[in-house]
mmCIF file of C-alpha atoms and ligand atoms in Angstrom:
data_model
loop_
_atom_site.group_PDB
_atom_site.id
_atom_site.type_symbol
_atom_site.label_atom_id
_atom_site.label_comp_id
_atom_site.label_asym_id
_atom_site.label_seq_id
_atom_site.Cartn_x
_atom_site.Cartn_y
_atom_site.Cartn_z
ATOM 1 C CA MET C 13 10.969 -14.129 -12.736
ATOM 2 C CA VAL C 14 10.414 -10.632 -13.336
ATOM 3 C CA TYR C 15 8.738 -9.310 -16.161
ATOM 4 C CA CYS C 16 7.534 -5.889 -17.917
ATOM 5 C CA ALA C 17 3.910 -5.293 -17.541
ATOM 6 C CA ARG C 18 4.066 -3.177 -20.637
ATOM 7 C CA CYS C 19 6.127 -5.162 -23.175
ATOM 8 C CA GLY C 20 6.174 -8.640 -21.471
ATOM 9 C CA ARG C 21 10.336 -8.798 -21.325
ATOM 10 C CA LYS C 22 11.258 -11.023 -18.917
ATOM 11 C CA TYR C 23 14.148 -10.500 -16.553
ATOM 12 C CA PRO C 24 16.081 -12.827 -13.950
ATOM 13 C CA GLY C 25 14.339 -12.410 -10.381
ATOM 14 C CA ASP C 26 17.480 -10.836 -9.024
ATOM 15 C CA THR C 27 17.802 -8.027 -11.477
ATOM 16 C CA LYS C 28 19.004 -4.690 -10.336
ATOM 17 C CA ILE C 29 17.121 -2.549 -12.466
ATOM 18 C CA TRP C 30 14.167 -0.814 -11.290
ATOM 19 C CA ARG C 31 12.243 -0.558 -14.734
ATOM 20 C CA CYS C 32 12.172 -2.125 -18.105
ATOM 21 C CA SER C 33 14.247 -0.673 -20.991
ATOM 22 C CA CYS C 34 11.012 0.449 -22.453
ATOM 23 C CA LYS C 35 10.101 2.466 -19.121
ATOM 24 C CA GLY C 36 7.506 0.037 -18.289
ATOM 25 C CA GLU C 37 6.943 -1.354 -14.647
ATOM 26 C CA LEU C 38 8.085 -4.677 -13.646
ATOM 27 C CA GLU C 39 6.127 -7.390 -12.027
ATOM 28 C CA TYR C 40 7.155 -10.605 -9.970
ATOM 29 C CA GLN C 41 6.035 -13.923 -11.072
ATOM 30 C CA SER C 42 6.569 -16.950 -8.608
ATOM 31 C CA GLN C 43 7.883 -20.079 -10.304
ATOM 32 C CA TYR C 44 5.956 -22.193 -7.449
ATOM 33 C CA THR C 45 2.562 -22.679 -7.296
ATOM 34 C CA TYR C 46 1.202 -22.263 -3.889
ATOM 35 C CA SER C 47 -2.013 -22.660 -1.811
ATOM 36 C CA ILE C 48 -2.851 -20.667 1.191
ATOM 37 C CA PRO C 49 -3.376 -22.864 4.272
ATOM 38 C CA PRO C 50 -6.871 -23.062 5.846
ATOM 39 C CA PRO C 51 -7.331 -20.586 9.097
ATOM 40 C CA GLU C 52 -7.051 -23.558 11.442
ATOM 41 C CA ARG C 53 -3.466 -24.285 10.170
ATOM 42 C CA LEU C 54 -2.468 -20.520 10.067
ATOM 43 C CA THR C 55 -3.280 -19.933 13.688
ATOM 44 C CA LEU C 56 -0.225 -21.968 14.758
ATOM 45 C CA ARG C 57 1.944 -19.760 12.644
ATOM 46 C CA PRO C 58 4.145 -16.501 13.599
ATOM 47 C CA HIS C 59 2.000 -13.467 14.298
ATOM 48 C CA SER C 60 3.160 -11.509 11.159
ATOM 49 C CA ILE C 61 2.764 -11.311 7.339
ATOM 50 C CA TRP C 62 5.184 -14.319 7.063
ATOM 51 C CA ARG C 63 2.246 -16.774 8.202
ATOM 52 C CA TYR C 64 1.473 -16.444 4.462
ATOM 53 C CA ARG C 65 5.072 -17.521 3.684
ATOM 54 C CA GLU C 66 3.961 -19.873 0.639
ATOM 55 C CA ALA C 67 2.357 -16.825 -1.090
ATOM 56 C CA LEU C 68 5.323 -14.713 -0.756
ATOM 57 C CA PRO C 69 8.650 -14.939 -2.638
ATOM 58 C CA HIS C 70 10.663 -17.603 -1.362
ATOM 59 C CA LEU C 71 13.485 -16.828 1.096
ATOM 60 C CA GLU C 72 15.598 -18.566 3.453
ATOM 61 C CA ASP C 73 14.659 -17.772 7.161
ATOM 62 C CA GLU C 74 18.107 -15.751 7.712
ATOM 63 C CA ASP C 75 17.136 -13.472 4.963
ATOM 64 C CA ILE C 76 13.713 -12.533 6.386
ATOM 65 C CA VAL C 77 13.632 -9.114 7.820
ATOM 66 C CA SER C 78 10.595 -8.737 9.761
ATOM 67 C CA LEU C 79 9.268 -6.388 12.849
ATOM 68 C CA GLY C 80 6.309 -8.314 13.380
ATOM 69 C CA GLU C 81 4.109 -6.440 10.717
ATOM 70 C CA GLY C 82 0.427 -7.292 9.840
ATOM 71 C CA CYS C 83 -2.024 -9.271 11.770
ATOM 72 C CA THR C 84 -3.733 -5.891 12.565
ATOM 73 C CA PRO C 85 -7.143 -5.882 14.249
ATOM 74 C CA ILE C 86 -10.543 -5.160 12.729
ATOM 75 C CA VAL C 87 -12.942 -3.350 14.746
ATOM 76 C CA THR C 88 -16.500 -2.328 14.314
ATOM 77 C CA ALA C 89 -17.728 1.113 14.607
ATOM 78 C CA LYS C 90 -20.999 3.217 14.062
ATOM 79 C CA TRP C 91 -20.585 5.494 11.044
ATOM 80 C CA LYS C 92 -23.521 7.460 10.049
ATOM 81 C CA GLY C 93 -25.581 5.256 12.057
ATOM 82 C CA PHE C 94 -24.593 2.208 10.111
ATOM 83 C CA PRO C 95 -22.222 -0.494 11.685
ATOM 84 C CA VAL C 96 -19.012 -0.573 9.493
ATOM 85 C CA TRP C 97 -15.707 -2.336 10.046
ATOM 86 C CA PHE C 98 -12.248 -0.695 10.102
ATOM 87 C CA LYS C 99 -8.906 -2.641 9.926
ATOM 88 C CA LEU C 100 -6.448 -0.942 12.007
ATOM 89 C CA ASP C 101 -3.512 -1.215 9.688
ATOM 90 C CA PHE C 102 -1.895 1.881 11.068
ATOM 91 C CA LEU C 103 -0.969 -0.360 14.089
ATOM 92 C CA CYS C 104 1.835 -1.825 11.954
ATOM 93 C CA PRO C 105 5.346 -1.403 13.579
ATOM 94 C CA THR C 106 6.274 2.056 11.899
ATOM 95 C CA GLY C 107 2.527 3.307 11.948
ATOM 96 C CA SER C 108 1.816 2.549 8.416
ATOM 97 C CA TYR C 109 0.357 -0.368 6.226
ATOM 98 C CA LYS C 110 3.581 0.174 4.271
ATOM 99 C CA ASP C 111 5.535 -2.316 6.612
ATOM 100 C CA ARG C 112 3.913 -5.284 4.651
ATOM 101 C CA GLY C 113 5.708 -4.091 1.412
ATOM 102 C CA SER C 114 8.933 -3.040 3.136
ATOM 103 C CA SER C 115 9.377 -6.631 4.875
ATOM 104 C CA VAL C 116 9.152 -8.441 1.754
ATOM 105 C CA MET C 117 11.146 -5.849 -0.510
ATOM 106 C CA ILE C 118 13.933 -5.652 1.959
ATOM 107 C CA SER C 119 13.945 -9.310 2.694
ATOM 108 C CA ARG C 120 14.665 -9.843 -0.985
ATOM 109 C CA LEU C 121 17.028 -7.054 -1.386
ATOM 110 C CA LYS C 122 19.319 -8.705 1.649
ATOM 111 C CA GLN C 123 18.857 -12.148 -0.075
ATOM 112 C CA MET C 124 20.511 -10.222 -3.156
ATOM 113 C CA GLY C 125 23.315 -9.080 -1.229
ATOM 114 C CA ILE C 126 22.443 -5.298 -1.455
ATOM 115 C CA THR C 127 23.824 -3.073 1.146
ATOM 116 C CA SER C 128 22.827 0.214 0.197
ATOM 117 C CA ILE C 129 19.455 1.661 -1.069
ATOM 118 C CA VAL C 130 17.743 4.785 -1.996
ATOM 119 C CA GLU C 131 13.868 5.639 -1.874
ATOM 120 C CA ASP C 132 11.387 8.616 -2.466
ATOM 121 C CA SER C 133 8.484 9.033 -0.411
ATOM 122 C CA SER C 134 5.940 11.272 1.094
ATOM 123 C CA GLY C 135 6.856 10.101 4.619
ATOM 124 C CA ASN C 136 5.276 6.902 5.555
ATOM 125 C CA ALA C 137 7.187 4.794 3.012
ATOM 126 C CA GLY C 138 10.525 6.226 3.664
ATOM 127 C CA ALA C 139 9.879 5.704 7.454
ATOM 128 C CA SER C 140 9.247 2.114 6.654
ATOM 129 C CA VAL C 141 11.884 1.319 4.194
ATOM 130 C CA ALA C 142 14.245 3.094 6.655
ATOM 131 C CA ALA C 143 13.205 1.010 9.547
ATOM 132 C CA TYR C 144 13.596 -2.445 7.489
ATOM 133 C CA ALA C 145 16.806 -1.298 6.125
ATOM 134 C CA ALA C 146 18.249 -0.492 9.589
ATOM 135 C CA ARG C 147 17.072 -4.023 10.689
ATOM 136 C CA ALA C 148 18.961 -5.392 7.867
ATOM 137 C CA GLY C 149 22.068 -3.380 8.221
ATOM 138 C CA MET C 150 21.679 -1.641 4.797
ATOM 139 C CA GLU C 151 22.732 2.147 4.201
ATOM 140 C CA CYS C 152 19.731 4.016 3.319
ATOM 141 C CA ARG C 153 18.912 7.470 1.690
ATOM 142 C CA ILE C 154 15.304 8.919 1.547
ATOM 143 C CA PHE C 155 14.202 11.621 -0.715
ATOM 144 C CA VAL C 156 11.454 13.655 0.619
ATOM 145 C CA ALA C 157 9.740 17.043 -0.292
ATOM 146 C CA SER C 158 10.869 19.542 1.848
ATOM 147 C CA HIS C 159 7.213 20.270 3.225
ATOM 148 C CA THR C 160 6.987 16.893 4.805
ATOM 149 C CA SER C 161 5.519 16.325 8.164
ATOM 150 C CA PRO C 162 8.413 16.883 10.649
ATOM 151 C CA ALA C 163 7.412 13.899 12.747
ATOM 152 C CA LYS C 164 8.004 11.539 9.705
ATOM 153 C CA LEU C 165 11.232 13.206 9.016
ATOM 154 C CA ALA C 166 12.394 12.592 12.484
ATOM 155 C CA GLN C 167 11.290 9.228 12.409
ATOM 156 C CA ILE C 168 13.135 8.549 9.123
ATOM 157 C CA ARG C 169 16.384 10.091 10.786
ATOM 158 C CA ALA C 170 16.004 8.156 13.900
ATOM 159 C CA TYR C 171 16.409 4.820 12.115
ATOM 160 C CA GLY C 172 19.752 6.225 10.976
ATOM 161 C CA ALA C 173 18.755 6.919 7.252
ATOM 162 C CA LYS C 174 19.923 10.098 5.384
ATOM 163 C CA ILE C 175 17.404 12.481 4.210
ATOM 164 C CA LYS C 176 17.611 14.533 1.006
ATOM 165 C CA ALA C 177 14.862 17.380 1.124
ATOM 166 C CA VAL C 178 13.564 18.427 -2.580
ATOM 167 C CA ASP C 179 11.757 21.466 -3.143
ATOM 168 C CA GLY C 180 8.812 20.852 -5.356
ATOM 169 C CA THR C 181 6.008 18.080 -5.917
ATOM 170 C CA ARG C 182 5.915 14.407 -5.096
ATOM 171 C CA GLN C 183 6.753 13.761 -8.786
ATOM 172 C CA ASP C 184 9.968 15.915 -8.523
ATOM 173 C CA VAL C 185 10.956 14.167 -5.510
ATOM 174 C CA ALA C 186 10.683 10.830 -7.448
ATOM 175 C CA GLU C 187 12.656 12.324 -10.561
ATOM 176 C CA ALA C 188 15.443 13.597 -8.261
ATOM 177 C CA CYS C 189 15.856 10.190 -6.485
ATOM 178 C CA GLN C 190 15.782 8.346 -9.965
ATOM 179 C CA ARG C 191 18.617 10.869 -11.290
ATOM 180 C CA SER C 192 20.561 10.230 -8.137
ATOM 181 C CA VAL C 193 20.643 6.568 -8.896
ATOM 182 C CA GLU C 194 21.289 6.864 -12.565
ATOM 183 C CA GLU C 195 24.282 9.120 -11.573
ATOM 184 C CA ASP C 196 25.717 7.270 -8.993
ATOM 185 C CA PRO C 197 29.241 6.861 -10.022
ATOM 186 C CA ARG C 198 29.805 3.634 -8.166
ATOM 187 C CA GLY C 199 26.670 2.213 -9.524
ATOM 188 C CA GLU C 200 26.008 0.301 -6.022
ATOM 189 C CA THR C 201 23.070 1.915 -4.827
ATOM 190 C CA LEU C 202 19.689 0.155 -5.472
ATOM 191 C CA TYR C 203 16.522 2.298 -6.036
ATOM 192 C CA ALA C 204 14.041 0.255 -3.609
ATOM 193 C CA SER C 205 11.190 2.096 -4.370
ATOM 194 C CA HIS C 206 7.883 1.200 -3.095
ATOM 195 C CA ASN C 207 6.072 2.196 -6.166
ATOM 196 C CA TRP C 208 8.228 0.501 -8.636
ATOM 197 C CA ASN C 209 9.715 -2.549 -6.868
ATOM 198 C CA PRO C 210 7.562 -5.435 -7.370
ATOM 199 C CA PHE C 211 8.425 -7.222 -4.207
ATOM 200 C CA PHE C 212 6.754 -4.431 -2.344
ATOM 201 C CA LEU C 213 3.671 -5.294 -3.782
ATOM 202 C CA GLU C 214 3.726 -9.005 -3.121
ATOM 203 C CA GLY C 215 3.991 -8.114 0.550
ATOM 204 C CA MET C 216 0.743 -6.014 0.158
ATOM 205 C CA LYS C 217 -1.278 -8.965 -0.762
ATOM 206 C CA THR C 218 -1.034 -10.063 2.852
ATOM 207 C CA LEU C 219 -3.969 -7.366 3.560
ATOM 208 C CA ALA C 220 -6.431 -9.431 1.620
ATOM 209 C CA TYR C 221 -5.131 -12.876 3.074
ATOM 210 C CA GLU C 222 -5.546 -11.286 6.697
ATOM 211 C CA ILE C 223 -9.083 -10.091 6.016
ATOM 212 C CA TRP C 224 -10.070 -13.335 4.724
ATOM 213 C CA GLU C 225 -8.323 -15.162 7.387
ATOM 214 C CA GLN C 226 -10.040 -13.022 10.064
ATOM 215 C CA CYS C 227 -13.396 -12.831 8.401
ATOM 216 C CA GLU C 228 -13.479 -16.745 7.688
ATOM 217 C CA ARG C 229 -13.868 -17.443 11.302
ATOM 218 C CA SER C 230 -17.498 -15.760 11.471
ATOM 219 C CA LYS C 231 -18.107 -16.725 7.836
ATOM 220 C CA ILE C 232 -18.995 -13.105 7.025
ATOM 221 C CA MET C 233 -16.924 -11.763 4.375
ATOM 222 C CA PRO C 234 -17.224 -7.872 3.629
ATOM 223 C CA ASP C 235 -19.164 -6.877 0.427
ATOM 224 C CA TRP C 236 -17.339 -3.683 0.123
ATOM 225 C CA VAL C 237 -13.613 -3.063 0.856
ATOM 226 C CA VAL C 238 -12.497 0.698 0.770
ATOM 227 C CA VAL C 239 -9.021 1.770 0.510
ATOM 228 C CA PRO C 240 -6.941 4.996 -0.074
ATOM 229 C CA ALA C 241 -4.856 5.380 -3.365
ATOM 230 C CA GLY C 242 -2.170 7.651 -4.362
ATOM 231 C CA TYR C 243 0.251 5.506 -6.182
ATOM 232 C CA GLY C 244 -2.068 2.600 -5.322
ATOM 233 C CA SER C 245 -0.192 -0.181 -3.584
ATOM 234 C CA CYS C 246 -3.095 -0.682 -1.027
ATOM 235 C CA ALA C 247 -5.461 -1.229 -3.814
ATOM 236 C CA LEU C 248 -3.457 -3.320 -5.946
ATOM 237 C CA GLY C 249 -2.186 -5.464 -2.941
ATOM 238 C CA ALA C 250 -5.727 -6.101 -1.754
ATOM 239 C CA TYR C 251 -6.884 -6.735 -5.154
ATOM 240 C CA ARG C 252 -4.232 -9.188 -6.159
ATOM 241 C CA GLY C 253 -4.601 -11.180 -2.709
ATOM 242 C CA PHE C 254 -8.383 -11.468 -3.198
ATOM 243 C CA ARG C 255 -7.914 -12.614 -6.610
ATOM 244 C CA ASP C 256 -5.386 -15.365 -5.304
ATOM 245 C CA LEU C 257 -7.925 -16.353 -2.919
ATOM 246 C CA LEU C 258 -10.801 -16.625 -5.401
ATOM 247 C CA ASN C 259 -8.430 -18.537 -7.708
ATOM 248 C CA GLN C 260 -7.855 -21.130 -4.949
ATOM 249 C CA GLY C 261 -11.557 -21.446 -4.114
ATOM 250 C CA ARG C 262 -10.992 -19.722 -0.775
ATOM 251 C CA LEU C 263 -13.562 -17.052 -1.723
ATOM 252 C CA SER C 264 -16.660 -17.394 -3.721
ATOM 253 C CA HIS C 265 -16.418 -13.800 -5.113
ATOM 254 C CA LEU C 266 -14.335 -10.578 -4.856
ATOM 255 C CA PRO C 267 -15.406 -8.027 -2.477
ATOM 256 C CA ARG C 268 -16.213 -4.725 -4.376
ATOM 257 C CA LEU C 269 -13.015 -2.545 -4.129
ATOM 258 C CA VAL C 270 -13.821 1.253 -3.651
ATOM 259 C CA ILE C 271 -10.533 3.012 -4.276
ATOM 260 C CA VAL C 272 -10.660 6.634 -2.940
ATOM 261 C CA GLN C 273 -8.557 9.536 -3.898
ATOM 262 C CA ALA C 274 -8.538 13.212 -2.738
ATOM 263 C CA GLU C 275 -10.560 15.564 -5.133
ATOM 264 C CA ASN C 276 -7.535 17.949 -5.130
ATOM 265 C CA CYS C 277 -5.243 15.384 -6.645
ATOM 266 C CA ALA C 278 -7.156 12.703 -8.275
ATOM 267 C CA PRO C 279 -5.655 11.377 -11.677
ATOM 268 C CA ILE C 280 -6.924 7.943 -11.449
ATOM 269 C CA TYR C 281 -10.320 8.939 -10.456
ATOM 270 C CA GLN C 282 -10.341 11.471 -13.675
ATOM 271 C CA ALA C 283 -9.260 8.615 -15.650
ATOM 272 C CA TYR C 284 -12.089 6.363 -14.304
ATOM 273 C CA LEU C 285 -14.630 9.262 -14.746
ATOM 274 C CA HIS C 286 -13.899 9.478 -18.613
ATOM 275 C CA GLY C 287 -13.834 5.640 -19.048
ATOM 276 C CA GLU C 288 -10.060 5.409 -19.793
ATOM 277 C CA THR C 289 -7.832 2.540 -19.090
ATOM 278 C CA GLN C 290 -4.725 4.602 -18.793
ATOM 279 C CA VAL C 291 -4.161 7.427 -16.285
ATOM 280 C CA THR C 292 -2.774 10.530 -17.771
ATOM 281 C CA PRO C 293 -0.347 12.508 -15.235
ATOM 282 C CA ILE C 294 -2.145 15.713 -14.001
ATOM 283 C CA ARG C 295 -0.704 18.897 -12.235
ATOM 284 C CA GLY C 296 -2.129 18.016 -8.766
ATOM 285 C CA GLY C 297 -3.398 20.693 -6.039
ATOM 286 C CA LYS C 298 -2.726 20.797 -2.485
ATOM 287 C CA THR C 299 -4.453 18.293 -0.314
ATOM 288 C CA VAL C 300 -4.191 17.426 3.532
ATOM 289 C CA ALA C 301 -4.322 13.983 2.522
ATOM 290 C CA GLU C 302 -0.401 14.175 1.770
ATOM 291 C CA GLY C 303 0.052 10.482 1.693
ATOM 292 C CA ILE C 304 -1.924 10.132 -1.608
ATOM 293 C CA ALA C 305 -0.983 13.443 -3.237
ATOM 294 C CA CYS C 306 0.440 11.644 -6.513
ATOM 295 C CA SER C 307 -0.029 13.107 -9.757
ATOM 296 C CA SER C 308 1.404 10.286 -11.991
ATOM 297 C CA PRO C 309 0.656 6.903 -10.551
ATOM 298 C CA VAL C 310 3.083 4.215 -11.818
ATOM 299 C CA ARG C 311 0.617 1.430 -11.854
ATOM 300 C CA GLY C 312 -2.537 3.784 -12.564
ATOM 301 C CA SER C 313 -3.872 1.346 -15.411
ATOM 302 C CA GLN C 314 -3.734 -1.474 -12.942
ATOM 303 C CA VAL C 315 -5.614 0.456 -10.407
ATOM 304 C CA LEU C 316 -8.368 1.291 -12.735
ATOM 305 C CA ALA C 317 -8.711 -2.377 -13.980
ATOM 306 C CA ALA C 318 -8.605 -3.575 -10.118
ATOM 307 C CA ALA C 319 -11.591 -1.577 -9.151
ATOM 308 C CA ARG C 320 -13.515 -2.246 -12.492
ATOM 309 C CA GLU C 321 -12.839 -6.174 -12.295
ATOM 310 C CA SER C 322 -14.000 -6.467 -8.568
ATOM 311 C CA GLY C 323 -17.387 -4.895 -9.619
ATOM 312 C CA GLY C 324 -16.294 -1.452 -7.695
ATOM 313 C CA PHE C 325 -15.441 1.775 -8.380
ATOM 314 C CA ILE C 326 -12.912 4.940 -7.854
ATOM 315 C CA MET C 327 -14.210 7.897 -6.091
ATOM 316 C CA ALA C 328 -12.699 11.145 -4.825
ATOM 317 C CA VAL C 329 -13.450 13.120 -1.650
ATOM 318 C CA SER C 330 -13.204 16.779 -0.970
ATOM 319 C CA GLU C 331 -10.958 18.470 1.733
ATOM 320 C CA GLU C 332 -13.996 19.214 3.861
ATOM 321 C CA GLU C 333 -15.179 15.797 3.771
ATOM 322 C CA ILE C 334 -11.664 14.563 4.708
ATOM 323 C CA ASP C 335 -11.484 16.992 7.599
ATOM 324 C CA SER C 336 -14.739 16.230 8.853
ATOM 325 C CA ALA C 337 -14.206 12.205 8.764
ATOM 326 C CA ALA C 338 -10.574 12.591 10.565
ATOM 327 C CA ILE C 339 -12.267 14.303 13.544
ATOM 328 C CA SER C 340 -15.352 11.883 13.413
ATOM 329 C CA LEU C 341 -12.732 9.100 13.476
ATOM 330 C CA ALA C 342 -10.941 10.499 16.383
ATOM 331 C CA ARG C 343 -14.164 10.952 18.094
ATOM 332 C CA GLU C 344 -14.549 7.040 17.660
ATOM 333 C CA GLY C 345 -11.139 6.801 19.272
ATOM 334 C CA LEU C 346 -9.561 5.949 15.898
ATOM 335 C CA PHE C 347 -6.615 8.527 15.710
ATOM 336 C CA VAL C 348 -5.260 8.414 12.098
ATOM 337 C CA GLU C 349 -3.581 10.757 9.623
ATOM 338 C CA PRO C 350 -5.815 12.789 7.306
ATOM 339 C CA THR C 351 -4.666 10.566 4.355
ATOM 340 C CA SER C 352 -6.392 7.673 6.040
ATOM 341 C CA ALA C 353 -9.563 9.576 6.837
ATOM 342 C CA VAL C 354 -10.379 9.615 2.849
ATOM 343 C CA VAL C 355 -11.560 5.898 3.566
ATOM 344 C CA ALA C 356 -14.001 7.082 6.125
ATOM 345 C CA ALA C 357 -15.021 10.080 4.138
ATOM 346 C CA ALA C 358 -15.930 7.714 1.189
ATOM 347 C CA LEU C 359 -17.944 5.367 3.620
ATOM 348 C CA GLY C 360 -20.028 8.397 4.862
ATOM 349 C CA ARG C 361 -21.005 9.385 1.130
ATOM 350 C CA LEU C 362 -21.806 6.004 0.137
ATOM 351 C CA ILE C 363 -23.751 5.314 3.334
ATOM 352 C CA ASP C 364 -25.660 8.718 2.600
ATOM 353 C CA SER C 365 -26.264 7.782 -0.937
ATOM 354 C CA GLY C 366 -27.583 4.336 -0.223
ATOM 355 C CA THR C 367 -24.971 2.745 -2.221
ATOM 356 C CA ILE C 368 -23.776 0.778 0.624
ATOM 357 C CA ALA C 369 -27.118 -1.180 1.621
ATOM 358 C CA LYS C 370 -28.555 -1.585 4.924
ATOM 359 C CA ASN C 371 -27.472 -5.351 5.378
ATOM 360 C CA ASP C 372 -24.072 -4.878 3.357
ATOM 361 C CA VAL C 373 -20.881 -5.363 5.301
ATOM 362 C CA ALA C 374 -18.343 -2.599 4.462
ATOM 363 C CA LEU C 375 -14.722 -2.428 5.619
ATOM 364 C CA GLY C 376 -12.578 0.473 5.426
ATOM 365 C CA ILE C 377 -8.533 0.229 5.881
ATOM 366 C CA LEU C 378 -7.091 2.955 8.182
ATOM 367 C CA THR C 379 -3.380 3.066 6.953
ATOM 368 C CA GLY C 380 -1.499 5.687 8.711
ATOM 369 C CA ILE C 381 -1.296 6.681 12.445
ATOM 370 C CA GLY C 382 -2.468 10.086 13.581
ATOM 371 C CA LEU C 383 0.614 10.752 15.665
ATOM 372 C CA LYS C 384 2.873 11.760 12.843
ATOM 373 C CA THR C 385 0.583 14.395 11.864
ATOM 374 C CA GLY C 386 -0.666 15.483 15.376
ATOM 375 C CA TYR C 387 -0.152 19.260 14.277
ATOM 376 C CA TYR C 388 -3.290 18.908 12.194
ATOM 377 C CA TYR C 389 -5.545 18.303 15.148
ATOM 378 C CA GLU C 390 -4.142 20.887 17.461
ATOM 379 C CA GLY C 391 -6.655 23.303 18.582
ATOM 380 C CA ARG C 392 -9.439 20.984 17.911
ATOM 381 C CA SER C 393 -12.244 20.605 20.486
HETATM 382 ZN ZN1 LIG Y 418 9.046 -3.307 -21.171
#
């Protein structure tokens, strides 16, 4: 079943609408109860997010569209003299963590018989959705901002998707895409939005399941989990996954979520700072963290609640901090796009301020590979 997070209205699970008639965002609720198996049983399973199949929407084997996403390593690094952990989620098949959500969303759409989709993206989600659409044999069109990184555009095209470039902000791109769906004369194209589609978020929960499974072996769980946020799918996926594990007695408490935005475009952080429970859209400025330059997050209120309920908080980092963190990560052998470096920038500040204490375990999620924004590093030595 699918229901509206704002007014509670219920819809059948295979509804083709992308938002409620009240304009609220849709959520998925499984009709099954499930329990996540213990790590010793999970080790026998496929090396992908589908090892947590009980916790994902029910699908027949032939409907699952997978490229082996997930199961990414956690490595340790010295950061400001502190040992920290980084989860290398940029090692997913298309170079970003978005593949977790795309695999579940596209599988679900395949099950529904959908053959044509459209999506808007700052680049990584578009590339990810295009890859899984190609794998499923779906027609795919991706709306992007005209200033999107050339390597991301090349990747989207290589998967066979059509690109529609829009002059304007990330929000302008989303609205142009939504208009195209509403004005589609055939009415056959589904808006497979990674920000609106509830099944995408279901896939993102596997981030938390994986962290738990990997850490359970050493019996050391992170005290802090640091994630970047534009629309907030990484934050919400992690929060919901950890909440699931807590409810099932697999965790004794939630790790504290630190949700990081870029100062130049930080509507969720602004709302947090003012003690709000809703996010007011802003006019965002330019940031090198292009993947999180979102001025009007669809599930902003849920992201605020996730930070607070986990005992964590929202923060924002400057362009200078992002730049310095990106270079320092590369010097550790971790080549990520500047968007991902916000996590390391936040870790640096939290270590400097003593917020992360000496014996705390902090884990940052690195979401996007550096190769797509290689121009950023040119001329650096
Ligand atoms: Zn509603």
